[in-house]
XYZ file of C-alpha atoms in Angstrom:
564
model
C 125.806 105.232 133.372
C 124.820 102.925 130.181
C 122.752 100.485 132.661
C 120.815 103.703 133.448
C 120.721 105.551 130.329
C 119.696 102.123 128.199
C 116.428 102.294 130.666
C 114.288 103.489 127.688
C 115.384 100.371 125.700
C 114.021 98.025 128.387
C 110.843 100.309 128.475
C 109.895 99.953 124.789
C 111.169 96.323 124.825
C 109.331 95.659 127.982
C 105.890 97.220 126.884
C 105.519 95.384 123.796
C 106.354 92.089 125.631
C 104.022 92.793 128.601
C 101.538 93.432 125.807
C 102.079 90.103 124.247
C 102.633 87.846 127.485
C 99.856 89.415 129.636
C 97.293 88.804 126.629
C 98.753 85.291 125.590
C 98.272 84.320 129.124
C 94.106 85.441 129.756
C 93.898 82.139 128.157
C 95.467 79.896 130.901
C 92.552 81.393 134.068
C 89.777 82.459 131.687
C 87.548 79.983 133.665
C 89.165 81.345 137.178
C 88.766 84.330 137.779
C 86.564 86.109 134.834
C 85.074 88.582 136.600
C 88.674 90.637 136.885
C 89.225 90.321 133.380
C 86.651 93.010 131.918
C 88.551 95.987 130.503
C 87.223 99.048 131.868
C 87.024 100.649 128.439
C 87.334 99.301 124.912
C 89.213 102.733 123.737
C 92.648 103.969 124.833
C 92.397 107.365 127.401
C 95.693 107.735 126.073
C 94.978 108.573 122.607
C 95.031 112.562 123.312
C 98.527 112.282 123.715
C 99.261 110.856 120.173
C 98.818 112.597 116.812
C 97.180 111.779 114.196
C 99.921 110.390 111.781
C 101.247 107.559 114.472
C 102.061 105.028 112.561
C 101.229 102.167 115.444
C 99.914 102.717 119.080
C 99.668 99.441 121.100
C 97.090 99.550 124.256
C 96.755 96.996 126.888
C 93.594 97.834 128.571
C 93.755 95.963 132.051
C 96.202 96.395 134.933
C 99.032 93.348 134.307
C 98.246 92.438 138.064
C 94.700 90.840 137.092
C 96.646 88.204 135.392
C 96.990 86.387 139.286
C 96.957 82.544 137.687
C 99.895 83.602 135.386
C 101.582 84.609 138.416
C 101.817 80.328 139.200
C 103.630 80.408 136.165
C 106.016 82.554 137.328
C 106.219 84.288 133.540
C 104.595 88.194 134.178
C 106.469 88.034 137.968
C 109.906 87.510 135.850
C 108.882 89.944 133.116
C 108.267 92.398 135.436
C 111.785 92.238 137.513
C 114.124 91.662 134.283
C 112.377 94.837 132.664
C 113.233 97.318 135.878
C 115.903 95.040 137.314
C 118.815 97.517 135.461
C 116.891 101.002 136.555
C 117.537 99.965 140.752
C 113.343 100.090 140.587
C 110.931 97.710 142.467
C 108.221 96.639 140.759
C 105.862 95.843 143.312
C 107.010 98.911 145.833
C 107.726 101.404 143.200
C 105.078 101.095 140.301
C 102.250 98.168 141.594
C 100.691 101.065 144.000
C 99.447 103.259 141.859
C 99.164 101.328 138.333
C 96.183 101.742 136.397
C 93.828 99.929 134.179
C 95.630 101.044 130.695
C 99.658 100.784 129.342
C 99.984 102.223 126.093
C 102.841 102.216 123.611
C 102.798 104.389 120.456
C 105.307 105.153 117.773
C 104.259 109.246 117.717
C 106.634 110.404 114.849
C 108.645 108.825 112.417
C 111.735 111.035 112.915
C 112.094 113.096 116.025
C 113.741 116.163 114.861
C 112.707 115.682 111.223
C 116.346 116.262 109.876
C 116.866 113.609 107.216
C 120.959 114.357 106.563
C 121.438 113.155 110.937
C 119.584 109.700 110.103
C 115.865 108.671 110.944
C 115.262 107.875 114.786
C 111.372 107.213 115.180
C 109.486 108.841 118.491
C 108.840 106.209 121.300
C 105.705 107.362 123.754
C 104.483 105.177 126.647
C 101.654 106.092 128.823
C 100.793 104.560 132.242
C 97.434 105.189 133.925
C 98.108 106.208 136.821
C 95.502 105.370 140.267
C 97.555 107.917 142.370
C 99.034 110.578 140.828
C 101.148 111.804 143.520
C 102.543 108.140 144.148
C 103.519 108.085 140.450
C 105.398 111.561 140.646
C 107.021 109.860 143.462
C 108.144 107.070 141.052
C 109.175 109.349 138.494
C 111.366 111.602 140.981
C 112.600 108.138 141.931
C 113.469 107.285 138.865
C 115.481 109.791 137.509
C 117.337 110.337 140.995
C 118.438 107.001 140.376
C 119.476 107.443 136.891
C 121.194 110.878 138.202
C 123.148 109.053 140.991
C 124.122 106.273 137.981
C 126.071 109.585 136.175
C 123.258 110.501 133.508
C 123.139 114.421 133.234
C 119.622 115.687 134.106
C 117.484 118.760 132.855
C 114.244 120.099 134.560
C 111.690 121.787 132.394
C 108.463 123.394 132.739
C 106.424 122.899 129.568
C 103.088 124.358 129.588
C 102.109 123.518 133.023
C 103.435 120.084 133.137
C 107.310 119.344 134.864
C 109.127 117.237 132.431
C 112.230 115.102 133.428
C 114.956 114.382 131.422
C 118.946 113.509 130.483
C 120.147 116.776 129.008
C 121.182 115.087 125.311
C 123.160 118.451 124.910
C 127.001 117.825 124.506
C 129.410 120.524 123.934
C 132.435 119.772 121.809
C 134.942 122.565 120.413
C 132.467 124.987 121.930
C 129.339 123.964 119.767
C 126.558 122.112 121.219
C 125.703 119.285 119.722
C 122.536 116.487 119.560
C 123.806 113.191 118.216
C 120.935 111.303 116.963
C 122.943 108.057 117.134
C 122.372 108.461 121.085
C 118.943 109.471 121.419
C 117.839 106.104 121.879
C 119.590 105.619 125.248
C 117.786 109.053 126.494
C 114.980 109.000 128.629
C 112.572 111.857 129.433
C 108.939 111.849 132.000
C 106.443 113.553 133.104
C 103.347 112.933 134.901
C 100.068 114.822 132.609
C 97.128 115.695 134.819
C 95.313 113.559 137.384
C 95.225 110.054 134.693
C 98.731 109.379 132.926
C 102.250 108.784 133.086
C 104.266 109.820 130.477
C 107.740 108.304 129.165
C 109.718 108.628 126.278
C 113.142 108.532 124.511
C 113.564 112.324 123.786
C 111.924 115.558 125.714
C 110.386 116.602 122.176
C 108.139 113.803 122.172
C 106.621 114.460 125.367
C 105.947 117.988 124.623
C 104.720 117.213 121.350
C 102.091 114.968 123.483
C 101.026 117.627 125.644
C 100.619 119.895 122.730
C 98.295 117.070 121.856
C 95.890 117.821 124.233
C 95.800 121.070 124.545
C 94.922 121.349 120.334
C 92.724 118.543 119.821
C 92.676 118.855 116.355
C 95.876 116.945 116.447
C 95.704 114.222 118.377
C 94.659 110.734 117.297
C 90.924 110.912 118.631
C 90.235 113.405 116.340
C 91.076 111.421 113.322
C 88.629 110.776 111.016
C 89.882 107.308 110.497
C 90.629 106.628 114.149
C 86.928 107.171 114.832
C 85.731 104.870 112.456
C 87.583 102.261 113.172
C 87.092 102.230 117.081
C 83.218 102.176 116.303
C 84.303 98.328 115.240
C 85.483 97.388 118.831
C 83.589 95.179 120.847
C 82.904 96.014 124.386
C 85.056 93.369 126.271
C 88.325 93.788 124.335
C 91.606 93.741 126.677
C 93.632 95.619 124.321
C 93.859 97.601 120.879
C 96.158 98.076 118.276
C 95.474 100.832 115.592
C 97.686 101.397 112.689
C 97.814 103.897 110.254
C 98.835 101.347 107.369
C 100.346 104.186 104.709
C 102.531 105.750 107.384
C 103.567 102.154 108.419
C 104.424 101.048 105.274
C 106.355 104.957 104.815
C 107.765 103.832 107.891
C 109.359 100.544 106.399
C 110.538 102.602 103.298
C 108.235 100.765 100.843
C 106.067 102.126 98.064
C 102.723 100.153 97.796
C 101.714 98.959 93.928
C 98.465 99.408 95.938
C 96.502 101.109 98.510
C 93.231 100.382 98.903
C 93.799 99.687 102.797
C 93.738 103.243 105.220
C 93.958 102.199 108.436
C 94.114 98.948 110.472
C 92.325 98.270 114.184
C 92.725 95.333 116.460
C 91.736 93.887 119.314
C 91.579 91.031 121.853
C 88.769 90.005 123.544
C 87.835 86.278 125.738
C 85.890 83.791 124.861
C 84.827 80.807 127.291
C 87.011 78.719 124.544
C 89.849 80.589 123.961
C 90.924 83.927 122.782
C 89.657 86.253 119.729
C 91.324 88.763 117.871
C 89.180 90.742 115.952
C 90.543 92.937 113.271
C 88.800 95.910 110.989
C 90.651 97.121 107.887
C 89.144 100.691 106.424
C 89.110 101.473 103.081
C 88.762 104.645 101.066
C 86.385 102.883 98.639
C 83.514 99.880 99.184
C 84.918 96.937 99.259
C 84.238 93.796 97.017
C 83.374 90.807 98.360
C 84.961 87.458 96.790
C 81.970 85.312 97.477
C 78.155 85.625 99.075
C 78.554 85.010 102.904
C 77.629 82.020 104.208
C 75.231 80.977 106.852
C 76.867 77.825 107.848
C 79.966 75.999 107.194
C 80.697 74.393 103.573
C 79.246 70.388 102.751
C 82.478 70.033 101.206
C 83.991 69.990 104.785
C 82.298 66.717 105.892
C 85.012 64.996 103.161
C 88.111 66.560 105.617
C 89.871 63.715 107.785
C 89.764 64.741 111.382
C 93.375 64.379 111.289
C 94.141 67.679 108.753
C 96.371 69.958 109.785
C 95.002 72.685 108.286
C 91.858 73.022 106.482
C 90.400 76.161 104.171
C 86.732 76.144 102.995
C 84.404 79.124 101.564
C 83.157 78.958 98.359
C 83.524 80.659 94.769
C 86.942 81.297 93.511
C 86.388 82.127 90.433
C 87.294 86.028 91.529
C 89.387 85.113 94.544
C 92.738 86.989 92.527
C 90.510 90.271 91.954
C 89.047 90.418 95.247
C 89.273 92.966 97.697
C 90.803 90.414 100.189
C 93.661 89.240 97.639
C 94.424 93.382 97.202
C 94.845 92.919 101.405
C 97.212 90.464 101.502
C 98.601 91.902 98.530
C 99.166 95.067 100.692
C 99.595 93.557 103.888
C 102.386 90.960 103.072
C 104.393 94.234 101.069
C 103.930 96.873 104.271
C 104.799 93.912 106.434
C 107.870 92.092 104.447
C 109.063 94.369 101.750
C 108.899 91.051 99.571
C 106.759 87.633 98.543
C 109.973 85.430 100.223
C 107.934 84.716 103.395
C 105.082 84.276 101.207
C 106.325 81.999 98.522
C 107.623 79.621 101.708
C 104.310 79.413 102.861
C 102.684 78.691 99.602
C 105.731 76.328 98.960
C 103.397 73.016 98.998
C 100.972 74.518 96.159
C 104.184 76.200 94.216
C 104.868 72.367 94.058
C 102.065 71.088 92.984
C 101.816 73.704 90.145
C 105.378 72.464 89.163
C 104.858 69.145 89.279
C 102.102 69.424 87.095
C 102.803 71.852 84.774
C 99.595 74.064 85.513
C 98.190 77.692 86.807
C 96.141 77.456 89.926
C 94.007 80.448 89.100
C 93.743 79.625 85.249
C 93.199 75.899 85.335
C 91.881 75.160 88.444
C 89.967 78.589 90.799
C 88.851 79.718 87.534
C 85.798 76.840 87.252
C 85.478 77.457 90.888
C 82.030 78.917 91.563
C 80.478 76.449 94.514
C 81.480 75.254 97.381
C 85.310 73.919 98.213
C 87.751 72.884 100.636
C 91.439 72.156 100.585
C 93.314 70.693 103.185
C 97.239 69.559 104.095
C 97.655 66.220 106.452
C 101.301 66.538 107.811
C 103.190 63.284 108.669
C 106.103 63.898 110.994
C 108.570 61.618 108.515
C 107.739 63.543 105.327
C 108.493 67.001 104.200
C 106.121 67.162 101.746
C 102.044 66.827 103.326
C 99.262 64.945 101.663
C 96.501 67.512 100.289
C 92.980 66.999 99.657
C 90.588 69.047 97.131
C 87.025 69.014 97.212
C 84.760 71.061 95.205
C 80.657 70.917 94.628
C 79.537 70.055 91.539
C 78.564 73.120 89.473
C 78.590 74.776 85.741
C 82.071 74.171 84.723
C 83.383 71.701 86.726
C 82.902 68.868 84.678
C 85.042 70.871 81.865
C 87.786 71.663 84.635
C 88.046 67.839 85.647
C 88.546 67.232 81.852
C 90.849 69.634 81.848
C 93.363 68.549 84.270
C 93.009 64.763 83.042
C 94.209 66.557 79.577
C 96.686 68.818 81.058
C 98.118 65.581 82.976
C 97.848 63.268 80.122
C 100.115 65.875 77.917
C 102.812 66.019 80.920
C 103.236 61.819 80.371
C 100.533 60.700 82.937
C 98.499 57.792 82.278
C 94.817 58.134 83.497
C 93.839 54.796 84.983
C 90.418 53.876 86.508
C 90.891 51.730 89.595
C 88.258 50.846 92.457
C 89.308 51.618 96.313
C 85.843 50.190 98.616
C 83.679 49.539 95.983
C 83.846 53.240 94.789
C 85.697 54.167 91.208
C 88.627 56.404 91.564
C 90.649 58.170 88.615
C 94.293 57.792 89.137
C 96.727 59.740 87.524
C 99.883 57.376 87.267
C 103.717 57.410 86.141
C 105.529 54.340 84.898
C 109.090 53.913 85.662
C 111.522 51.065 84.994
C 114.138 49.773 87.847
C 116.627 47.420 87.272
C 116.841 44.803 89.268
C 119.793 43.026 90.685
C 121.702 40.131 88.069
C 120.936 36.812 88.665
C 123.972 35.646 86.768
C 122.033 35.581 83.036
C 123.240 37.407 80.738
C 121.471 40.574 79.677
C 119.573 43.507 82.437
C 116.585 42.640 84.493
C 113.601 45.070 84.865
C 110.860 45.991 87.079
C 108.408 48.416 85.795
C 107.198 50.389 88.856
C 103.932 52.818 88.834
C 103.832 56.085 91.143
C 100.443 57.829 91.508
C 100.417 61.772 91.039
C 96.794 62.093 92.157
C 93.520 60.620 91.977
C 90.070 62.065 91.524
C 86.556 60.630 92.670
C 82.929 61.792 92.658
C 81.131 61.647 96.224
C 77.477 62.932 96.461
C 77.501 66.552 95.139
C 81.196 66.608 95.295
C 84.250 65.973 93.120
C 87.214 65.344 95.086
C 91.267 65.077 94.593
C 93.714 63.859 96.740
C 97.734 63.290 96.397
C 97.914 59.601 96.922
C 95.778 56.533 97.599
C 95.970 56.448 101.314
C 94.742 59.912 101.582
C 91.675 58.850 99.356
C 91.283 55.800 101.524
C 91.324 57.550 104.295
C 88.174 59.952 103.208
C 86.277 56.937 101.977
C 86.779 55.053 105.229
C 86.125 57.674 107.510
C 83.001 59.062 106.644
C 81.874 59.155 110.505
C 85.526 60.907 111.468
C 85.728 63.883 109.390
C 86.592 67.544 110.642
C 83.275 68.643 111.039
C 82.898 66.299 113.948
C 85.842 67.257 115.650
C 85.269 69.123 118.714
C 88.379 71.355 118.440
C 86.898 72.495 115.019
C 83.244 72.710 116.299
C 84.447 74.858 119.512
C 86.795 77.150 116.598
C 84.066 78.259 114.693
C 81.168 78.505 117.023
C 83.395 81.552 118.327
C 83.400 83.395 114.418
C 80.519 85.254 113.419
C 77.816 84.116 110.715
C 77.650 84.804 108.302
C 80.877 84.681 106.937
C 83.563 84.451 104.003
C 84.573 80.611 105.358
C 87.547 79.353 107.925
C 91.316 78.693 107.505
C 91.482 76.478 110.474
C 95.140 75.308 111.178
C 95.908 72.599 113.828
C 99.361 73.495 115.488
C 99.979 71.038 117.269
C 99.603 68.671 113.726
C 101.170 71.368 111.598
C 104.034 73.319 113.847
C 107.000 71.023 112.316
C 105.793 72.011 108.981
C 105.454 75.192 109.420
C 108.578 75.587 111.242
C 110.339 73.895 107.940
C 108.843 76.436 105.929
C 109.547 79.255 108.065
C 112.373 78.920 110.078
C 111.690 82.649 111.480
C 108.761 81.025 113.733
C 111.278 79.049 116.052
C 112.035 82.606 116.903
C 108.335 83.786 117.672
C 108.037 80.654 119.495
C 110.838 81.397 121.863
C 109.360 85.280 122.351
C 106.247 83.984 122.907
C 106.553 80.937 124.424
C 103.747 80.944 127.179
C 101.245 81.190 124.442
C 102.499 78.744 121.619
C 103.456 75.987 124.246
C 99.428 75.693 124.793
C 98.581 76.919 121.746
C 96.020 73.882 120.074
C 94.537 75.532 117.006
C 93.621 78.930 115.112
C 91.246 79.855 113.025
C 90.934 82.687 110.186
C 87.604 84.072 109.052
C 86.120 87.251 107.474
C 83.397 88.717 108.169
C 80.972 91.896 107.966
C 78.800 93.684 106.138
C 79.868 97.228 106.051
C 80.579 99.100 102.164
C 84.203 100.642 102.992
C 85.485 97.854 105.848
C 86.973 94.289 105.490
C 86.176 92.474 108.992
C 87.909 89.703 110.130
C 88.889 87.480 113.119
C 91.184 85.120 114.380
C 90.130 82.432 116.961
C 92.997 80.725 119.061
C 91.868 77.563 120.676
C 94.129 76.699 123.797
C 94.692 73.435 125.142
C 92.951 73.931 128.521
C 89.827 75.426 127.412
């Protein structure tokens, strides 16, 4: 009976992986087989079915069995048998036939029977277009015969005009009947809605709550105010859509934002003959800020980058980066999706060092004099912990006082500033002396070495003043003036596929930068495993924002992929 009853659990598990795998993997036959990769539609048909305060509803808009070069991977054909393998169900006799161009998964209600004392057990809905609906009510019949002959208890309803399916949850003890919520989730209830969808989820009141849906507009997710704005932003080629309705989410998670200026998130994948973009739309009740002017091409500073960076971030102006619309995102986004600034703090752990080791505020002494052009970047080497960094900024009002500034703010921490001459070109150093002793050589008395560590160095190139951690970083920018990241084809391909103009790129190299992020975050290795199909040819991403419009924040994320 529990391999039957736990069917739901496979279901929602299933869904969201099918999601992830099947859109991970449009990447490995993009240049195969494109013409069976257009979505029909952009928008989810199965949005009547789920009201307007859904916190998440997840849409994969393509039949799974398009992805035919994954198949030679073997990854959606053993996706496919472990998620029905423990419901007796065939994939490919049972389900394949009449399959449609849409799977949706949606989180309808945050607590099914809305009785707080009994716990909180969230509302799971999954809809399945459906080619031929009388093949699908054969499936479902199927189904639940199979979970009937496996011991679960079934009830047969008929709910305005639709036959729902489902294991009676009723239990009578000492003569009272009774609904524990600790066992909804193992409950599984279907119908089949119309000529278009097939309907499953883990309690009978969801489904009825999703034909009631339908049959009053007014509360399903279509009619949202918010929902129509934001799937105005979808392009016409995505594969699949996420919307989220961010306050609800965050109500969800039990967390009370310091801020909302954020409504409602969409997103959605699309290909692109290099790889794969995921384009995102955040909706605001208010018009948004911008940090900087866009720009119409990518920063100078850029051309100063080694080739080899693991991950580089240009735009320009930060003067007003910590009052900025986008910092009151993350703010929001990193609080709805953590509860907490840990996972933040470990990825700004290299910069929290720098700021330590120095003795200075990033914002105050450094973004604050900010106003041009810059670029920062982090070169990883596999046999240090701690990357190299690079800082380049275009000359402008102020900076000249901000590089006095830091040669101050080091001098008072015990730093001697040194000149010194790397290629012909003059380079401030900022230095520490240290003694050693050396080994005895049988004379009385200690022996002495006096040895001189460098805690950055500072140069002016062209337009640009530019720091780096150590002198073979700084050699390595003066020596490579024909090898820097702007004439790296991985970059070039990255952000041809991000509109212009634009707020600048965080590009990040994985294959240079997955050890140190995996240090910092020790979570990943997990995502990694889930999503292995995609990260093991995963080459690069990159992170841009975009758009014009008064009350949105656009943005996009480009993953390259070692094939394309």
């Amino acid at each position: 009976m529990n391999r039957q009853r736990s069917f739901i659990g496979f279901i929602v598990a299933g869904a969201i992986a099918l999601l992830v795998i099947a859109i991970a993997g449009f990447y490995w036959f993009f240049g195969k087989s494109p013409a069976n990769l257009i979505a029909s539609t952009s928008r989810s048909g199965s949005a009547i079915f789920v009201s307007k305060l859904s916190p998440v509803m997840v849409s994969l808009l393509a039949n799974p069995d398009r992805l035919q070069a994954l198949e030679q991977e073997e990854e959606l054909s053993k996706l496919k048998t472990s998620l029905f393998a423990k419901s007796g169900i065939d994939y490919k006799q049972d389900i394949q036939p009449w399959l449609g161009d849409e799977i949706t998964l949606a989180i309808t209600t945050l607590d099914i029977d809305r009785d707080r004392e009994n716990g909180q057990q969230p509302g799971y809905l999954l809809a399945l277009a459906t080619e031929q609906p009388e093949k699908s009510r054969e499936f479902v019949e199927l189904l639940f015969s199979k979970r009937a002959l496996g011991g679960a208890n079934l009830a047969v309803e008929q709910y305005k005009g639709v036959k729902l399916i489902y294991d009676n949850q009723e239990v009578i003890t000492e003569g009272k009947i009774q609904n524990p919520k600790s066992e909804i989730q193992n409950y599984l209830a279907g119908a089949v809605v119309g000529e278009g969808f097939v309907l499953f989820a883990n309690d009978p009141k969801v489904l009825r709550d999703a034909i009631n849906n339908v049959q009053a507009p007014d509360l399903n997710l279509t009619t949202s105010p918010e929902y129509q704005k934001a799937t105005k932003q979808l392009p016409k080629d995505g594969l699949a859509v996420a919307f989220l309705n961010l306050p609800i989410v965050a109500k969800w998670q039990g967390l009370e934002l310091p801020e909302q200026l954020y409504n409602s998130q969409i997103i959605s994948l699309a290909l692109n003959p290099k790889g794969l973009l995921a384009e995102t739309t955040f909706l605001a009740s208010s018009e948004i800020v911008s940090p900087s002017a866009p720009l119409s091409k990518p920063v100078g500073a850029l051309q100063y980058i080694p080739a080899s960076a693991g991950l580089a971030i240009s735009g320009s102006n930060l003067s007003n980066l910590g009052d900025s619309d986008l910092a009151k995102l993350w703010r929001q986004a990193t609080a709805t999706l953590y509860g907490s600034e840990d996972v933040v703090s470990r990825l700004a752990k290299p910069l929290a060092d720098v700021q330590k080791r120095w003795g200075i505020n990033l914002p105050e002494d450094i973004f604050s004099w900010v106003q041009g052009e810059y670029a920062i970047a982090l070169l990883p080497e596999k046999e240090q912990t701690t990357p190299h960094w690079i800082f380049v900024v275009e000359k402008s009002e102020g900076v000249e006082q901000g590089v006095a500034r830091l040669d101050a703010i080091a001098s008072s921490n015990g730093l001697s500033i040194n000149s010194l001459t790397i290629n012909k070109q003059k380079i401030s150093a900022w230095t520490e002396l240290n003694t050693a002793a050396k080994k005895s050589d049988g004379k009385e008395g200690a022996s002495f070495s006096i040895e001189t560590k460098v805690r950055g160095l500072h140069t002016t190139l062209g337009n640009y003043e530019i720091f780096t951690s150590d002198l073979e970083t700084m050699d390595e920018i003066l020596t490579a003036k024909d090898n820097s990241i702007i004439d790296n084809p991985n970059f070039k391909d990255s952000i041809a596929a991000i509109p212009l103009p634009n707020q600048g790129y965080i590009y990040l190299d994985w294959t240079k930068s997955q050890n140190l992020l995996e240090r910092q975050v020790p979570i990943l290795k997990l995502v990694e495993v889930l999503g292995k199909p995609f990260f093991n040819n995963l080459r690069s991403l990159t992170v841009s924002s975009y758009g014009t419009e008064a009350r949105s924040l656009k943005g996009g994320v480009f993953f390259k992929l070692h094939n394309s």
